[in-house]
Short mmCIF file of C-alpha atoms in Angstrom, two decimals:
data_model
loop_
_atom_site.label_atom_id
_atom_site.label_comp_id
_atom_site.label_asym_id
_atom_site.label_seq_id
_atom_site.Cartn_x
_atom_site.Cartn_y
_atom_site.Cartn_z
CA ALA A 23 1.61 -0.09 18.37
CA GLN A 24 2.74 1.51 15.19
CA LYS A 25 0.44 4.11 13.70
CA ILE A 26 0.36 6.58 10.83
CA THR A 27 -1.67 9.77 11.07
CA GLN A 28 -2.62 12.00 8.16
CA THR A 29 -4.65 14.89 9.51
CA GLN A 30 -5.60 16.54 6.22
CA PRO A 31 -8.56 14.75 4.61
CA GLY A 32 -8.48 17.11 1.63
CA MET A 33 -6.14 19.74 0.20
CA PHE A 34 -6.35 22.19 -2.68
CA VAL A 35 -3.39 23.69 -4.51
CA GLN A 36 -3.06 25.99 -7.48
CA GLU A 37 -1.33 24.55 -10.52
CA LYS A 38 2.44 25.23 -10.53
CA GLU A 39 2.53 25.92 -6.80
CA ALA A 40 4.07 23.73 -4.10
CA VAL A 41 2.06 21.78 -1.54
CA THR A 42 2.92 19.92 1.66
CA LEU A 43 1.01 16.84 2.78
CA ASP A 44 1.41 16.02 6.46
CA CYS A 45 2.25 12.66 7.98
CA THR A 46 3.13 11.77 11.55
CA TYR A 47 4.00 8.31 12.76
CA ASP A 48 4.35 6.41 15.99
CA THR A 49 6.70 3.50 16.54
CA SER A 50 8.94 2.15 19.24
CA ASP A 51 11.31 0.61 16.71
CA GLN A 52 14.63 2.32 15.96
CA SER A 53 14.74 0.93 12.45
CA TYR A 54 11.85 1.63 10.11
CA GLY A 55 10.99 2.85 6.64
CA LEU A 56 8.55 5.51 5.51
CA PHE A 57 6.84 5.55 2.13
CA TRP A 58 4.49 7.77 0.17
CA TYR A 59 2.13 6.38 -2.42
CA LYS A 60 -0.23 8.08 -4.87
CA GLN A 61 -3.58 6.53 -5.70
CA PRO A 62 -5.42 8.06 -8.68
CA SER A 63 -9.10 7.39 -9.21
CA SER A 64 -8.14 4.30 -11.24
CA GLY A 65 -7.16 2.64 -7.95
CA GLU A 66 -3.55 1.62 -8.49
CA MET A 67 -1.09 2.52 -5.71
CA ILE A 68 1.93 4.25 -7.24
CA PHE A 69 5.17 4.40 -5.23
CA LEU A 70 6.55 7.93 -4.96
CA ILE A 71 9.35 8.15 -2.40
CA TYR A 72 11.08 6.28 0.44
CA GLN A 73 12.92 7.42 3.57
CA GLY A 74 14.83 5.09 5.88
CA SER A 75 15.01 5.92 9.56
CA TYR A 76 18.80 6.03 9.44
CA ASP A 77 18.99 8.18 6.33
CA GLU A 78 20.59 11.49 7.27
CA GLN A 79 19.39 13.40 4.25
CA ASN A 80 15.82 14.00 3.17
CA ALA A 81 14.79 11.85 0.23
CA THR A 82 14.04 13.48 -3.12
CA GLU A 83 12.59 12.05 -6.33
CA GLY A 84 12.03 14.58 -9.05
CA ARG A 85 9.27 16.95 -7.92
CA TYR A 86 8.74 14.96 -4.72
CA SER A 87 10.71 15.48 -1.54
CA LEU A 88 10.22 14.13 1.94
CA ASN A 89 10.67 16.47 4.88
CA PHE A 90 11.85 13.99 7.51
CA GLN A 91 11.94 15.22 11.10
CA LYS A 92 12.83 12.22 13.20
CA ALA A 93 12.54 13.85 16.61
CA ARG A 94 9.04 15.05 15.78
CA LYS A 95 8.18 11.74 14.09
CA SER A 96 6.97 13.48 10.97
CA ALA A 97 7.51 12.64 7.31
CA ASN A 98 5.76 15.25 5.23
CA LEU A 99 5.59 15.00 1.45
CA VAL A 100 6.36 18.13 -0.54
CA ILE A 101 5.24 18.31 -4.15
CA SER A 102 6.79 21.17 -6.07
CA ALA A 103 5.32 22.78 -9.21
CA SER A 104 1.98 20.97 -8.93
CA GLN A 105 0.42 19.60 -12.10
CA LEU A 106 -3.20 18.74 -12.88
CA GLY A 107 -2.17 15.09 -13.00
CA ASP A 108 -1.14 15.26 -9.35
CA SER A 109 -4.81 15.26 -8.34
CA ALA A 110 -5.20 11.99 -6.43
CA MET A 111 -5.28 10.38 -3.00
CA TYR A 112 -1.92 10.29 -1.23
CA PHE A 113 -1.01 7.75 1.42
CA CYS A 114 1.82 7.76 3.91
CA ALA A 115 2.94 4.31 5.06
CA MET A 116 5.45 2.83 7.47
CA ARG A 117 7.26 -0.48 7.67
CA GLU A 118 8.81 -1.38 11.00
CA GLY A 119 12.20 -3.02 10.86
CA MET A 120 14.22 -3.31 7.69
CA GLY A 121 12.37 -6.04 5.86
CA ASN A 122 11.54 -8.47 8.63
CA THR A 123 7.78 -8.82 8.26
CA GLY A 124 7.52 -6.39 5.39
CA LYS A 125 3.96 -5.31 6.03
CA LEU A 126 3.06 -1.67 5.57
CA ILE A 127 0.84 0.32 7.89
CA PHE A 128 -1.03 3.05 6.01
CA GLY A 129 -2.56 6.33 7.08
CA GLN A 130 -6.08 7.42 6.16
CA GLY A 131 -4.87 9.36 3.15
CA THR A 132 -5.14 12.93 1.89
CA THR A 133 -7.07 13.87 -1.22
CA LEU A 134 -5.22 16.47 -3.25
CA GLN A 135 -6.96 18.55 -5.88
CA VAL A 136 -4.90 20.72 -8.21
CA LYS A 137 -6.75 23.73 -9.59
CA PRO A 138 -5.94 25.12 -13.04
CA ASP B 24 10.14 -4.57 -15.52
CA THR B 25 6.65 -5.80 -16.16
CA GLY B 26 4.59 -4.55 -13.25
CA VAL B 27 2.38 -6.44 -10.84
CA SER B 28 -0.76 -7.71 -12.52
CA GLN B 29 -4.05 -8.79 -10.99
CA ASP B 30 -7.00 -10.63 -12.40
CA PRO B 31 -9.88 -9.96 -12.55
CA ARG B 32 -10.00 -6.19 -12.21
CA HIS B 33 -13.63 -6.27 -11.16
CA LYS B 34 -15.76 -9.00 -9.66
CA ILE B 35 -19.44 -8.86 -8.79
CA THR B 36 -20.81 -11.83 -6.91
CA LYS B 37 -23.77 -12.82 -4.82
CA ARG B 38 -23.53 -13.35 -1.10
CA GLY B 39 -22.53 -16.88 -0.27
CA GLN B 40 -20.56 -17.52 -3.46
CA ASN B 41 -16.84 -18.27 -3.55
CA VAL B 42 -14.44 -16.02 -5.43
CA THR B 43 -10.77 -16.34 -6.34
CA PHE B 44 -8.35 -13.60 -7.31
CA ARG B 45 -4.96 -13.97 -8.93
CA CYS B 46 -1.81 -11.88 -8.57
CA ASP B 47 1.33 -12.09 -10.71
CA PRO B 48 4.25 -10.27 -9.06
CA ILE B 49 7.25 -8.63 -10.69
CA SER B 50 9.35 -11.58 -11.82
CA GLU B 51 12.44 -11.16 -9.62
CA HIS B 52 10.47 -10.27 -6.49
CA ASN B 53 10.33 -13.07 -3.96
CA ARG B 54 7.94 -11.33 -1.55
CA LEU B 55 4.24 -10.99 -2.27
CA TYR B 56 1.64 -9.18 -0.16
CA TRP B 57 -2.13 -8.95 -0.08
CA TYR B 58 -3.96 -5.90 1.26
CA ARG B 59 -7.62 -4.93 1.49
CA GLN B 60 -8.85 -1.39 1.03
CA THR B 61 -12.37 -0.21 1.79
CA LEU B 62 -13.76 3.05 0.50
CA GLY B 63 -12.10 6.13 1.96
CA GLN B 64 -9.56 4.14 3.97
CA GLY B 65 -5.93 3.21 3.60
CA PRO B 66 -5.03 -0.36 2.66
CA GLU B 67 -4.87 -2.93 5.45
CA PHE B 68 -2.42 -5.80 5.47
CA LEU B 69 -3.86 -9.30 5.03
CA THR B 70 -0.95 -11.67 4.47
CA TYR B 71 2.43 -12.07 2.85
CA PHE B 72 4.61 -14.72 1.26
CA GLN B 73 8.32 -15.12 0.91
CA ASN B 74 8.73 -17.46 -2.02
CA GLU B 75 6.06 -20.13 -1.43
CA ALA B 76 5.96 -19.77 2.35
CA GLN B 77 3.14 -17.81 3.94
CA LEU B 78 4.94 -16.06 6.77
CA GLU B 79 2.31 -13.82 8.35
CA LYS B 80 -1.46 -13.52 8.40
CA SER B 81 -3.49 -10.65 9.79
CA ARG B 82 -6.39 -11.12 12.16
CA LEU B 83 -8.45 -9.68 9.31
CA LEU B 84 -7.91 -12.90 7.42
CA SER B 85 -10.80 -14.98 8.74
CA ASP B 86 -11.09 -18.70 8.10
CA ARG B 87 -13.16 -17.92 5.00
CA PHE B 88 -10.04 -16.46 3.39
CA SER B 89 -7.19 -18.54 2.06
CA ALA B 90 -4.13 -17.49 0.13
CA GLU B 91 -1.61 -19.62 -1.71
CA ARG B 92 1.57 -19.19 -3.66
CA PRO B 93 2.32 -22.78 -4.66
CA LYS B 94 5.42 -22.31 -6.80
CA GLY B 95 6.67 -19.04 -5.39
CA SER B 96 5.48 -17.12 -8.42
CA PHE B 97 1.81 -16.12 -8.76
CA SER B 98 -0.56 -16.10 -5.81
CA THR B 99 -4.28 -16.67 -5.38
CA LEU B 100 -6.61 -15.28 -2.75
CA GLU B 101 -9.86 -17.16 -2.26
CA ILE B 102 -12.85 -15.97 -0.28
CA GLN B 103 -15.42 -18.60 0.56
CA ARG B 104 -19.07 -17.87 1.38
CA THR B 105 -18.70 -14.19 0.58
CA GLU B 106 -20.45 -11.61 2.74
CA GLN B 107 -21.40 -8.04 1.92
CA GLY B 108 -18.68 -6.86 4.29
CA ASP B 109 -16.10 -8.44 1.99
CA SER B 110 -16.81 -5.76 -0.63
CA ALA B 111 -13.53 -3.91 -1.04
CA MET B 112 -10.53 -3.41 -3.28
CA TYR B 113 -8.02 -6.25 -2.91
CA LEU B 114 -4.50 -5.09 -3.65
CA CYS B 115 -1.47 -7.22 -4.32
CA ALA B 116 2.11 -5.97 -4.00
CA SER B 117 5.55 -7.46 -4.46
CA SER B 118 9.06 -6.56 -3.35
CA ARG B 119 12.66 -7.69 -3.57
CA PRO B 120 14.34 -9.76 -0.87
CA PRO B 121 15.10 -8.08 2.46
CA GLY B 122 17.88 -5.55 2.72
CA LEU B 123 17.60 -4.02 -0.71
CA ALA B 124 16.51 -0.42 -1.27
CA GLY B 125 14.00 -0.39 1.52
CA ASN B 126 12.13 -3.36 0.09
CA THR B 127 9.79 -1.02 -1.72
CA GLN B 128 6.48 -2.68 -2.43
CA TYR B 129 5.06 -2.20 -5.89
CA PHE B 130 1.32 -2.59 -6.21
CA GLY B 131 -0.91 -4.04 -8.85
CA PRO B 132 -4.08 -2.36 -10.14
CA GLY B 133 -6.26 -4.19 -7.63
CA THR B 134 -9.38 -6.32 -7.86
CA ARG B 135 -12.56 -4.53 -6.88
CA LEU B 136 -15.01 -6.96 -5.30
CA THR B 137 -18.70 -6.18 -4.94
CA VAL B 138 -20.84 -8.63 -2.99
CA LEU B 139 -24.56 -8.21 -3.61
#
């Protein structure tokens, strides 16, 4: 069964520094997608970045990059130059297949606090 | 794009009452998803629609839960005879048809349900 594991319940980072949030996944499918979402205290899930299993290059979106290591089944999120507004809960999610069922499986999340 | 909207944002009800939530997806998205999120956990998939067809339901969706998307646009999620265990955030998401840009799901702000 597919599973997402986020082993860091909480992380602290100093403002303007980089931080890595860990995510490992388990699937028997060859085709899948990996997502990161940010959830501030307001509750809305905000899409950050996507990586397809067949993508050869790591995905990047502004200050966000995804360190994709397929053999290790890891998809860590790197946030560069942290800002106070980055303080939130971060979820890693996986979708098996390329749009068949569409459902996402989420990890438990990591709470990130950015210190001034 | 106008984002995904949900109504109401908060609902407090007494045990045994029925409640209904509404979700309006992004206009060109033909897929619509419902998730449930309890405190400190990642969202869990409930059900999804492609146009007006409900294509998958989770085991979490007991017979007290029913979801509809009658015209392939907005969707409603009804919970009958609410129980205290139904207290959670109910998230709606929408995405484009399969095969496009990873079918990224964009989430609404959620409806927070409290059952007294």
